[in-house]
Amino acid sequence: MSANTPKYDVVIVGAGVSGNLIAKEIGLAGKKVLILEAGLPVPDSREEYMENFYLALAKTPESPYPALAGRQGSQVNPVGELPKPATLPTPRATVLSLGQSPETSYLVQQEPFNELHKNDPNPPPPQNPPTDENGNVRGLQFSSTFERNGGGTSWHWLGTSLRELENDIRLKTKYGHGEDWSLTYSELQELWALAEKEIGVSASVAQQEPLEVVGLKYPPGYQYPMQAIPMSMVDQAVSSGVAGLQVPGMLDGQDDTLYDVFVTPTPAGRNSEPYDDRRVCAGNTNCIPICPIQAKWDPTVTLGKALDTGNVTVSYQSVAYNVAIDGQSATRVDYYEWSRDAGGNISKVSKSVSAKVYVLACHAIENAKLLLLSNNWKGIANTSDQVGRNLMDHPLYLTWALAPQPIFGYRGPLATSGIESLRDGEFRKYRSSFRMEIGNEGWNFSKGDPYTTTMDFIQGTNNSNVNPPPGGSGQPVRLGGLKLVEQLNNIFTRQFRIGCMFDQSPLAENRVTLDLDKETGKPNHVDGLGLPRPKVEYGLDPYTMEGFRMAAYVCSKVYERMGAMEFTTNGGGGVGDFTYKGVNYHYYGAGHVVGTHRMGDKPKASVVDASQRSHDVQNLWIVGSGSFPTVCTANPTLTLMGLAFKSAKSILAALGS
Amino acid sequence: MTRAIPPSIPILDSDIQDFADMSAALTGFQSSVLKPALDPVGLAREYYIFAVTQVGGTAMTTLLNAYRAIKAQTARQIADTLLETSGSSPSPQAQLAQSIVAMWYLGAWYVPGVLGGGGFAPPPLQVISSAAYTNGLVWRVMQSHPMGYSPFTFGYWSQVPAPLSSFGVNTGNGGGQ
């Protein structure tokens, strides 16, 4: 084969949701595809990942997935030490490294107050970041994390497969805030149907019908692939407990419409019936970090189908670092193929590959990084100057409570229902909208239970706040034997939580850049391959924070109406802590990383078009949730897969098939 | 993962049995759950060896002897005595007993006397093994299953679970047998 004849029609960077789906669709059409995956191969058996999970000290989302070939506790991944990104070929953002200095945090970020003072013998009182002249809080941590391995971050997605609302994608037109999407709702409905079939979504259209009040509509006669997942006992308790509850649109009168609060089952990418040669959900309560039986769809399912076409090849441990451009065309991808010996030494070989079409599908932050790294770190596909900007998440506000009677959490999928009825209304002119996810995992997310409460009653501490000193003074109790059993049973069977996720505003200054020295242009921090690392700047605007204020109010009303006792606490000075209107709040990352290569009709204001094709580079597609102009009110995976279907179609058209 | 190094002291089957019986009283579970007659998992032995490796044979023998001296009492009395639940601050021996309870409940080793802070449990030294995780008693206490290890079938979560008494708890008052 001559050097001028590409072996592949399409090169895809990244073997995650979008990359695998596009590879499958292109492969089915008889075209040749190479996927460059930065990280390790999909393991032969997920038992390997399960063992990592069982043995992990902290069962964080990343815990099953090795940053390297090496289990926690092995020589290359010692217990008690966080891996150093500068030594890793594919470092990733992890929960355990949040708020840490760049020595241990892959993402280079402003360190929170408490972290900066952690070695101070007389630390000043905790302090949250100040508000700037626009009312924005800057210098916050971007708290969402991601994987770099075969299958990608959606190994540990929850499975939530909600559709966006019509007003989610026309926020600007309808409410004068944020951006519109450059797709029609009816086109999205077609794309969602394709994604729901690929994933295998369990839901009932009839059960979703009450959400017509927020504009959720299905085409006539539409049916999901599988019957709905049953509501948990926690869901049932919240659903009956909130009956009749109404809340105003705004707390200060701008929208005093009363909105109904009600619970609906959540469409989920988990099998309620045998589907696609995979098992039925057994309620392992472990969708995040890992489904032990693959009853939950994950991207390796689609990767398997892609490989079955016979037209798709995956090159693992291949980190793309440059997309070469000639005029308005991409001409090759340069990448490092890496290996690591038993002693931890990394070796790399630089390689190149050419194709007719190039697809960047390596996560919203990594896509931005790769675009900015290209052309000798001067960047490509960026005449709009929007690459890396408008970084968004669903910042997640967590509240938790004890129900008045046992409701038996820690059972079933991690979440099976939510309150979706407050996702749309006139209030979106003034504040962020949110959905509310009801958790089935007690206070696991909230307090690190069952560990925290158990240790409290064994040791006589009160980290959980459910073991206060009897009579209000003295020491918390210490228990053993049947008394311990009965007290823990009493607490654990009543625990539940609600997570509120906000339609965060797109802000140009929330952005991913390369961590380069301003004067010398040299990287301040590199990864184990010598590549500059992503620097992330993040903050919240009043529109978004007013949503937090409302969410705190609504959660309290929900608990009050149920007769539940709320235990929510929000600290100060740590990762995710901020103050709004004099009240402390805390947000977590939802892993819904959005906005870094926004879609739009105008090349001057957006990076890709509605097909996720670069405005600047005619044979380059930049895909994934990074294309979302706004983060909307549904979890993003279903929609980002829908967009990947659209991209695959446009790529095939460009290839002339 | 760090494997427990077998201690230099001899390990007698009778010590393992006493350890299991003592653990039953401390945890509130039936001894036959912690150490079945035919034991496919062998956690009592694994935990005994692990604990001895951590704290030394002398501390363990002293605790076991304290148990042996009162083993005729009720499980409730044994637990309250060895854990010193009415005292203001637990002795090192009671802190070892706490770590043994935590080991059975959570499958991990918590260094005796190290308390949590900042709203969370103390960091465990180590998850003892994957079997230790999947056999943690805390999941029985909540009438459930270990997260990531469900023996139940589709839809169970929409129904009330089996009663607590069916999860191996020693609901009697008769001495941890």
GROMACS .gro file of N, CA and C in nm, chain A residues 540-640:
model
  303
  540LEU      N    1  -1.929   2.991   3.942
  540LEU     CA    2  -2.074   2.985   3.932
  540LEU      C    3  -2.130   3.127   3.927
  541ASP      N    4  -2.234   3.145   3.843
  541ASP     CA    5  -2.296   3.277   3.836
  541ASP      C    6  -2.423   3.280   3.922
  542PRO      N    7  -2.476   3.401   3.948
  542PRO     CA    8  -2.594   3.409   4.036
  542PRO      C    9  -2.713   3.330   3.982
  543TYR      N   10  -2.728   3.326   3.849
  543TYR     CA   11  -2.839   3.250   3.789
  543TYR      C   12  -2.834   3.104   3.835
  544THR      N   13  -2.714   3.046   3.832
  544THR     CA   14  -2.698   2.907   3.873
  544THR      C   15  -2.717   2.892   4.023
  545MET      N   16  -2.657   2.985   4.099
  545MET     CA   17  -2.662   2.972   4.246
  545MET      C   18  -2.802   2.995   4.301
  546GLU      N   19  -2.881   3.079   4.234
  546GLU     CA   20  -3.019   3.099   4.280
  546GLU      C   21  -3.097   2.966   4.269
  547GLY      N   22  -3.057   2.882   4.174
  547GLY     CA   23  -3.116   2.749   4.164
  547GLY      C   24  -3.084   2.665   4.287
  548PHE      N   25  -2.960   2.675   4.335
  548PHE     CA   26  -2.923   2.603   4.459
  548PHE      C   27  -3.013   2.646   4.575
  549ARG      N   28  -3.033   2.777   4.581
  549ARG     CA   29  -3.114   2.830   4.691
  549ARG      C   30  -3.254   2.772   4.686
  550MET      N   31  -3.309   2.764   4.566
  550MET     CA   32  -3.443   2.708   4.550
  550MET      C   33  -3.442   2.559   4.581
  551ALA      N   34  -3.339   2.488   4.537
  551ALA     CA   35  -3.331   2.343   4.559
  551ALA      C   36  -3.325   2.312   4.708
  552ALA      N   37  -3.249   2.392   4.782
  552ALA     CA   38  -3.241   2.370   4.926
  552ALA      C   39  -3.379   2.386   4.989
  553TYR      N   40  -3.451   2.486   4.938
  553TYR     CA   41  -3.587   2.511   4.990
  553TYR      C   42  -3.680   2.394   4.957
  554VAL      N   43  -3.675   2.349   4.831
  554VAL     CA   44  -3.766   2.242   4.789
  554VAL      C   45  -3.736   2.113   4.866
  555CYS      N   46  -3.608   2.080   4.880
  555CYS     CA   47  -3.573   1.958   4.953
  555CYS      C   48  -3.627   1.965   5.096
  556SER      N   49  -3.610   2.080   5.158
  556SER     CA   50  -3.658   2.092   5.296
  556SER      C   51  -3.810   2.075   5.302
  557LYS      N   52  -3.880   2.128   5.203
  557LYS     CA   53  -4.026   2.111   5.199
  557LYS      C   54  -4.064   1.964   5.179
  558VAL      N   55  -3.988   1.896   5.094
  558VAL     CA   56  -4.015   1.753   5.070
  558VAL      C   57  -3.999   1.676   5.200
  559TYR      N   58  -3.888   1.701   5.270
  559TYR     CA   59  -3.863   1.627   5.394
  559TYR      C   60  -3.968   1.660   5.500
  560GLU      N   61  -4.000   1.788   5.508
  560GLU     CA   62  -4.098   1.833   5.607
  560GLU      C   63  -4.233   1.764   5.584
  561ARG      N   64  -4.274   1.759   5.457
  561ARG     CA   65  -4.404   1.699   5.426
  561ARG      C   66  -4.406   1.549   5.452
  562MET      N   67  -4.290   1.486   5.433
  562MET     CA   68  -4.280   1.342   5.458
  562MET      C   69  -4.267   1.310   5.607
  563GLY      N   70  -4.245   1.411   5.689
  563GLY     CA   71  -4.215   1.386   5.830
  563GLY      C   72  -4.074   1.333   5.849
  564ALA      N   73  -3.987   1.358   5.751
  564ALA     CA   74  -3.848   1.312   5.760
  564ALA      C   75  -3.762   1.418   5.829
  565MET      N   76  -3.654   1.374   5.890
  565MET     CA   77  -3.565   1.467   5.958
  565MET      C   78  -3.442   1.491   5.869
  566GLU      N   79  -3.421   1.616   5.832
  566GLU     CA   80  -3.311   1.648   5.740
  566GLU      C   81  -3.180   1.661   5.817
  567PHE      N   82  -3.072   1.610   5.757
  567PHE     CA   83  -2.939   1.616   5.819
  567PHE      C   84  -2.836   1.686   5.731
  568THR      N   85  -2.883   1.753   5.625
  568THR     CA   86  -2.791   1.818   5.531
  568THR      C   87  -2.699   1.917   5.603
  569THR      N   88  -2.571   1.908   5.577
  569THR     CA   89  -2.477   2.009   5.626
  569THR      C   90  -2.392   2.055   5.509
  570ASN      N   91  -2.355   2.180   5.509
  570ASN     CA   92  -2.267   2.235   5.406
  570ASN      C   93  -2.151   2.304   5.474
  571GLY      N   94  -2.031   2.260   5.442
  571GLY     CA   95  -1.912   2.312   5.509
  571GLY      C   96  -1.864   2.441   5.448
  572GLY      N   97  -1.745   2.484   5.485
  572GLY     CA   98  -1.685   2.604   5.432
  572GLY      C   99  -1.538   2.581   5.402
  573GLY      N  100  -1.492   2.639   5.292
  573GLY     CA  101  -1.349   2.641   5.263
  573GLY      C  102  -1.293   2.519   5.193
  574GLY      N  103  -1.381   2.419   5.170
  574GLY     CA  104  -1.331   2.298   5.105
  574GLY      C  105  -1.368   2.291   4.959
  575VAL      N  106  -1.335   2.179   4.894
  575VAL     CA  107  -1.371   2.157   4.755
  575VAL      C  108  -1.522   2.165   4.741
  576GLY      N  109  -1.571   2.251   4.652
  576GLY     CA  110  -1.714   2.256   4.626
  576GLY      C  111  -1.794   2.344   4.721
  577ASP      N  112  -1.727   2.412   4.811
  577ASP     CA  113  -1.798   2.499   4.904
  577ASP      C  114  -1.807   2.641   4.848
  578PHE      N  115  -1.925   2.702   4.856
  578PHE     CA  116  -1.939   2.842   4.819
  578PHE      C  117  -2.050   2.904   4.903
  579THR      N  118  -2.056   3.036   4.901
  579THR     CA  119  -2.156   3.109   4.978
  579THR      C  120  -2.241   3.190   4.881
  580TYR      N  121  -2.372   3.184   4.900
  580TYR     CA  122  -2.464   3.264   4.817
  580TYR      C  123  -2.570   3.325   4.908
  581LYS      N  124  -2.586   3.457   4.899
  581LYS     CA  125  -2.680   3.529   4.984
  581LYS      C  126  -2.664   3.491   5.130
  582GLY      N  127  -2.537   3.478   5.172
  582GLY     CA  128  -2.507   3.456   5.312
  582GLY      C  129  -2.521   3.313   5.361
  583VAL      N  130  -2.554   3.220   5.270
  583VAL     CA  131  -2.572   3.079   5.310
  583VAL      C  132  -2.465   2.993   5.245
  584ASN      N  133  -2.409   2.900   5.321
  584ASN     CA  134  -2.311   2.806   5.266
  584ASN      C  135  -2.380   2.697   5.185
  585TYR      N  136  -2.323   2.666   5.071
  585TYR     CA  137  -2.369   2.554   4.989
  585TYR      C  138  -2.249   2.468   4.951
  586HIS      N  139  -2.280   2.349   4.905
  586HIS     CA  140  -2.174   2.260   4.857
  586HIS      C  141  -2.224   2.193   4.729
  587TYR      N  142  -2.136   2.183   4.632
  587TYR     CA  143  -2.174   2.107   4.512
  587TYR      C  144  -2.074   1.994   4.490
  588TYR      N  145  -2.124   1.886   4.434
  588TYR     CA  146  -2.040   1.777   4.384
  588TYR      C  147  -2.039   1.783   4.232
  589GLY      N  148  -1.946   1.715   4.170
  589GLY     CA  149  -1.950   1.698   4.026
  589GLY      C  150  -2.045   1.584   3.992
  590ALA      N  151  -2.115   1.598   3.880
  590ALA     CA  152  -2.203   1.490   3.837
  590ALA      C  153  -2.136   1.405   3.728
  591GLY      N  154  -2.018   1.448   3.684
  591GLY     CA  155  -1.952   1.377   3.574
  591GLY      C  156  -2.010   1.411   3.439
  592HIS      N  157  -2.098   1.514   3.435
  592HIS     CA  158  -2.165   1.551   3.311
  592HIS      C  159  -2.089   1.669   3.248
  593VAL      N  160  -1.978   1.638   3.188
  593VAL     CA  161  -1.886   1.743   3.143
  593VAL      C  162  -1.927   1.788   3.003
  594VAL      N  163  -1.954   1.917   2.990
  594VAL     CA  164  -2.029   1.969   2.876
  594VAL      C  165  -1.970   2.102   2.830
  595GLY      N  166  -1.979   2.130   2.700
  595GLY     CA  167  -1.968   2.267   2.651
  595GLY      C  168  -1.837   2.310   2.588
  596THR      N  169  -1.733   2.229   2.590
  596THR     CA  170  -1.599   2.275   2.553
  596THR      C  171  -1.575   2.284   2.402
  597HIS      N  172  -1.668   2.233   2.324
  597HIS     CA  173  -1.659   2.255   2.177
  597HIS      C  174  -1.802   2.273   2.126
  598ARG      N  175  -1.863   2.379   2.171
  598ARG     CA  176  -2.006   2.399   2.156
  598ARG      C  177  -2.052   2.396   2.011
  599MET      N  178  -2.173   2.347   1.997
  599MET     CA  179  -2.239   2.338   1.869
  599MET      C  180  -2.314   2.468   1.838
  600GLY      N  181  -2.318   2.505   1.708
  600GLY     CA  182  -2.397   2.622   1.670
  600GLY      C  183  -2.396   2.640   1.519
  601ASP      N  184  -2.483   2.728   1.474
  601ASP     CA  185  -2.491   2.755   1.330
  601ASP      C  186  -2.383   2.852   1.285
  602LYS      N  187  -2.334   2.935   1.377
  602LYS     CA  188  -2.241   3.042   1.339
  602LYS      C  189  -2.097   3.002   1.367
  603PRO      N  190  -2.016   2.991   1.262
  603PRO     CA  191  -1.876   2.952   1.282
  603PRO      C  192  -1.799   3.049   1.370
  604LYS      N  193  -1.843   3.172   1.378
  604LYS     CA  194  -1.770   3.268   1.462
  604LYS      C  195  -1.798   3.247   1.610
  605ALA      N  196  -1.907   3.178   1.641
  605ALA     CA  197  -1.948   3.167   1.782
  605ALA      C  198  -1.953   3.023   1.832
  606SER      N  199  -1.917   2.929   1.746
  606SER     CA  200  -1.926   2.788   1.786
  606SER      C  201  -1.818   2.707   1.716
  607VAL      N  202  -1.793   2.588   1.767
  607VAL     CA  203  -1.682   2.506   1.717
  607VAL      C  204  -1.730   2.404   1.614
  608VAL      N  205  -1.847   2.346   1.640
  608VAL     CA  206  -1.899   2.243   1.550
  608VAL      C  207  -2.042   2.278   1.507
  609ASP      N  208  -2.086   2.214   1.399
  609ASP     CA  209  -2.225   2.232   1.357
  609ASP      C  210  -2.313   2.124   1.422
  610ALA      N  211  -2.437   2.118   1.382
  610ALA     CA  212  -2.530   2.026   1.447
  610ALA      C  213  -2.493   1.879   1.425
  611SER      N  214  -2.409   1.851   1.324
  611SER     CA  215  -2.359   1.715   1.303
  611SER      C  216  -2.231   1.689   1.380
  612GLN      N  217  -2.188   1.787   1.457
  612GLN     CA  218  -2.064   1.784   1.534
  612GLN      C  219  -1.941   1.787   1.443
  613ARG      N  220  -1.961   1.845   1.325
  613ARG     CA  221  -1.851   1.861   1.231
  613ARG      C  222  -1.789   1.997   1.253
  614SER      N  223  -1.657   2.000   1.254
  614SER     CA  224  -1.586   2.126   1.276
  614SER      C  225  -1.624   2.227   1.169
  615HIS      N  226  -1.649   2.351   1.212
  615HIS     CA  227  -1.672   2.458   1.115
  615HIS      C  228  -1.546   2.486   1.034
  616ASP      N  229  -1.429   2.466   1.098
  616ASP     CA  230  -1.303   2.509   1.035
  616ASP      C  231  -1.237   2.399   0.952
  617VAL      N  232  -1.246   2.277   0.997
  617VAL     CA  233  -1.172   2.167   0.934
  617VAL      C  234  -1.274   2.070   0.876
  618GLN      N  235  -1.280   2.060   0.743
  618GLN     CA  236  -1.395   1.997   0.678
  618GLN      C  237  -1.405   1.847   0.701
  619ASN      N  238  -1.294   1.780   0.733
  619ASN     CA  239  -1.301   1.634   0.755
  619ASN      C  240  -1.276   1.597   0.902
  620LEU      N  241  -1.311   1.688   0.991
  620LEU     CA  242  -1.292   1.665   1.135
  620LEU      C  243  -1.425   1.676   1.208
  621TRP      N  244  -1.459   1.571   1.281
  621TRP     CA  245  -1.577   1.573   1.368
  621TRP      C  246  -1.529   1.573   1.514
  622ILE      N  247  -1.590   1.657   1.594
  622ILE     CA  248  -1.552   1.667   1.736
  622ILE      C  249  -1.679   1.634   1.814
  623VAL      N  250  -1.682   1.518   1.877
  623VAL     CA  251  -1.811   1.465   1.924
  623VAL      C  252  -1.811   1.443   2.076
  624GLY      N  253  -1.932   1.429   2.126
  624GLY     CA  254  -1.951   1.405   2.270
  624GLY      C  255  -2.025   1.519   2.335
  625SER      N  256  -2.035   1.513   2.467
  625SER     CA  257  -2.112   1.615   2.539
  625SER      C  258  -2.044   1.751   2.533
  626GLY      N  259  -1.919   1.757   2.491
  626GLY     CA  260  -1.853   1.886   2.470
  626GLY      C  261  -1.926   1.971   2.366
  627SER      N  262  -2.006   1.906   2.282
  627SER     CA  263  -2.079   1.981   2.178
  627SER      C  264  -2.204   2.048   2.232
  628PHE      N  265  -2.249   2.010   2.351
  628PHE     CA  266  -2.374   2.066   2.404
  628PHE      C  267  -2.358   2.217   2.427
  629PRO      N  268  -2.449   2.299   2.371
  629PRO     CA  269  -2.441   2.444   2.398
  629PRO      C  270  -2.479   2.477   2.542
  630THR      N  271  -2.570   2.395   2.599
  630THR     CA  272  -2.607   2.410   2.740
  630THR      C  273  -2.618   2.269   2.799
  631VAL      N  274  -2.615   2.262   2.930
  631VAL     CA  275  -2.613   2.129   2.993
  631VAL      C  276  -2.753   2.073   3.013
  632CYS      N  277  -2.855   2.162   3.004
  632CYS     CA  278  -2.996   2.120   3.009
  632CYS      C  279  -3.033   2.052   3.142
  633THR      N  280  -3.145   1.980   3.142
  633THR     CA  281  -3.193   1.925   3.269
  633THR      C  282  -3.197   1.773   3.271
  634ALA      N  283  -3.148   1.708   3.166
  634ALA     CA  284  -3.141   1.562   3.167
  634ALA      C  285  -2.995   1.520   3.173
  635ASN      N  286  -2.970   1.404   3.230
  635ASN     CA  287  -2.834   1.350   3.228
  635ASN      C  288  -2.792   1.329   3.082
  636PRO      N  289  -2.667   1.355   3.047
  636PRO     CA  290  -2.633   1.378   2.906
  636PRO      C  291  -2.611   1.255   2.817
  637THR      N  292  -2.592   1.137   2.874
  637THR     CA  293  -2.543   1.025   2.792
  637THR      C  294  -2.637   0.990   2.677
  638LEU      N  295  -2.767   0.985   2.706
  638LEU     CA  296  -2.863   0.948   2.601
  638LEU      C  297  -2.853   1.046   2.484
  639THR      N  298  -2.849   1.174   2.516
  639THR     CA  299  -2.844   1.276   2.410
  639THR      C  300  -2.711   1.274   2.336
  640LEU      N  301  -2.603   1.252   2.410
  640LEU     CA  302  -2.474   1.252   2.339
  640LEU      C  303  -2.462   1.131   2.248
   0.00000   0.00000   0.00000
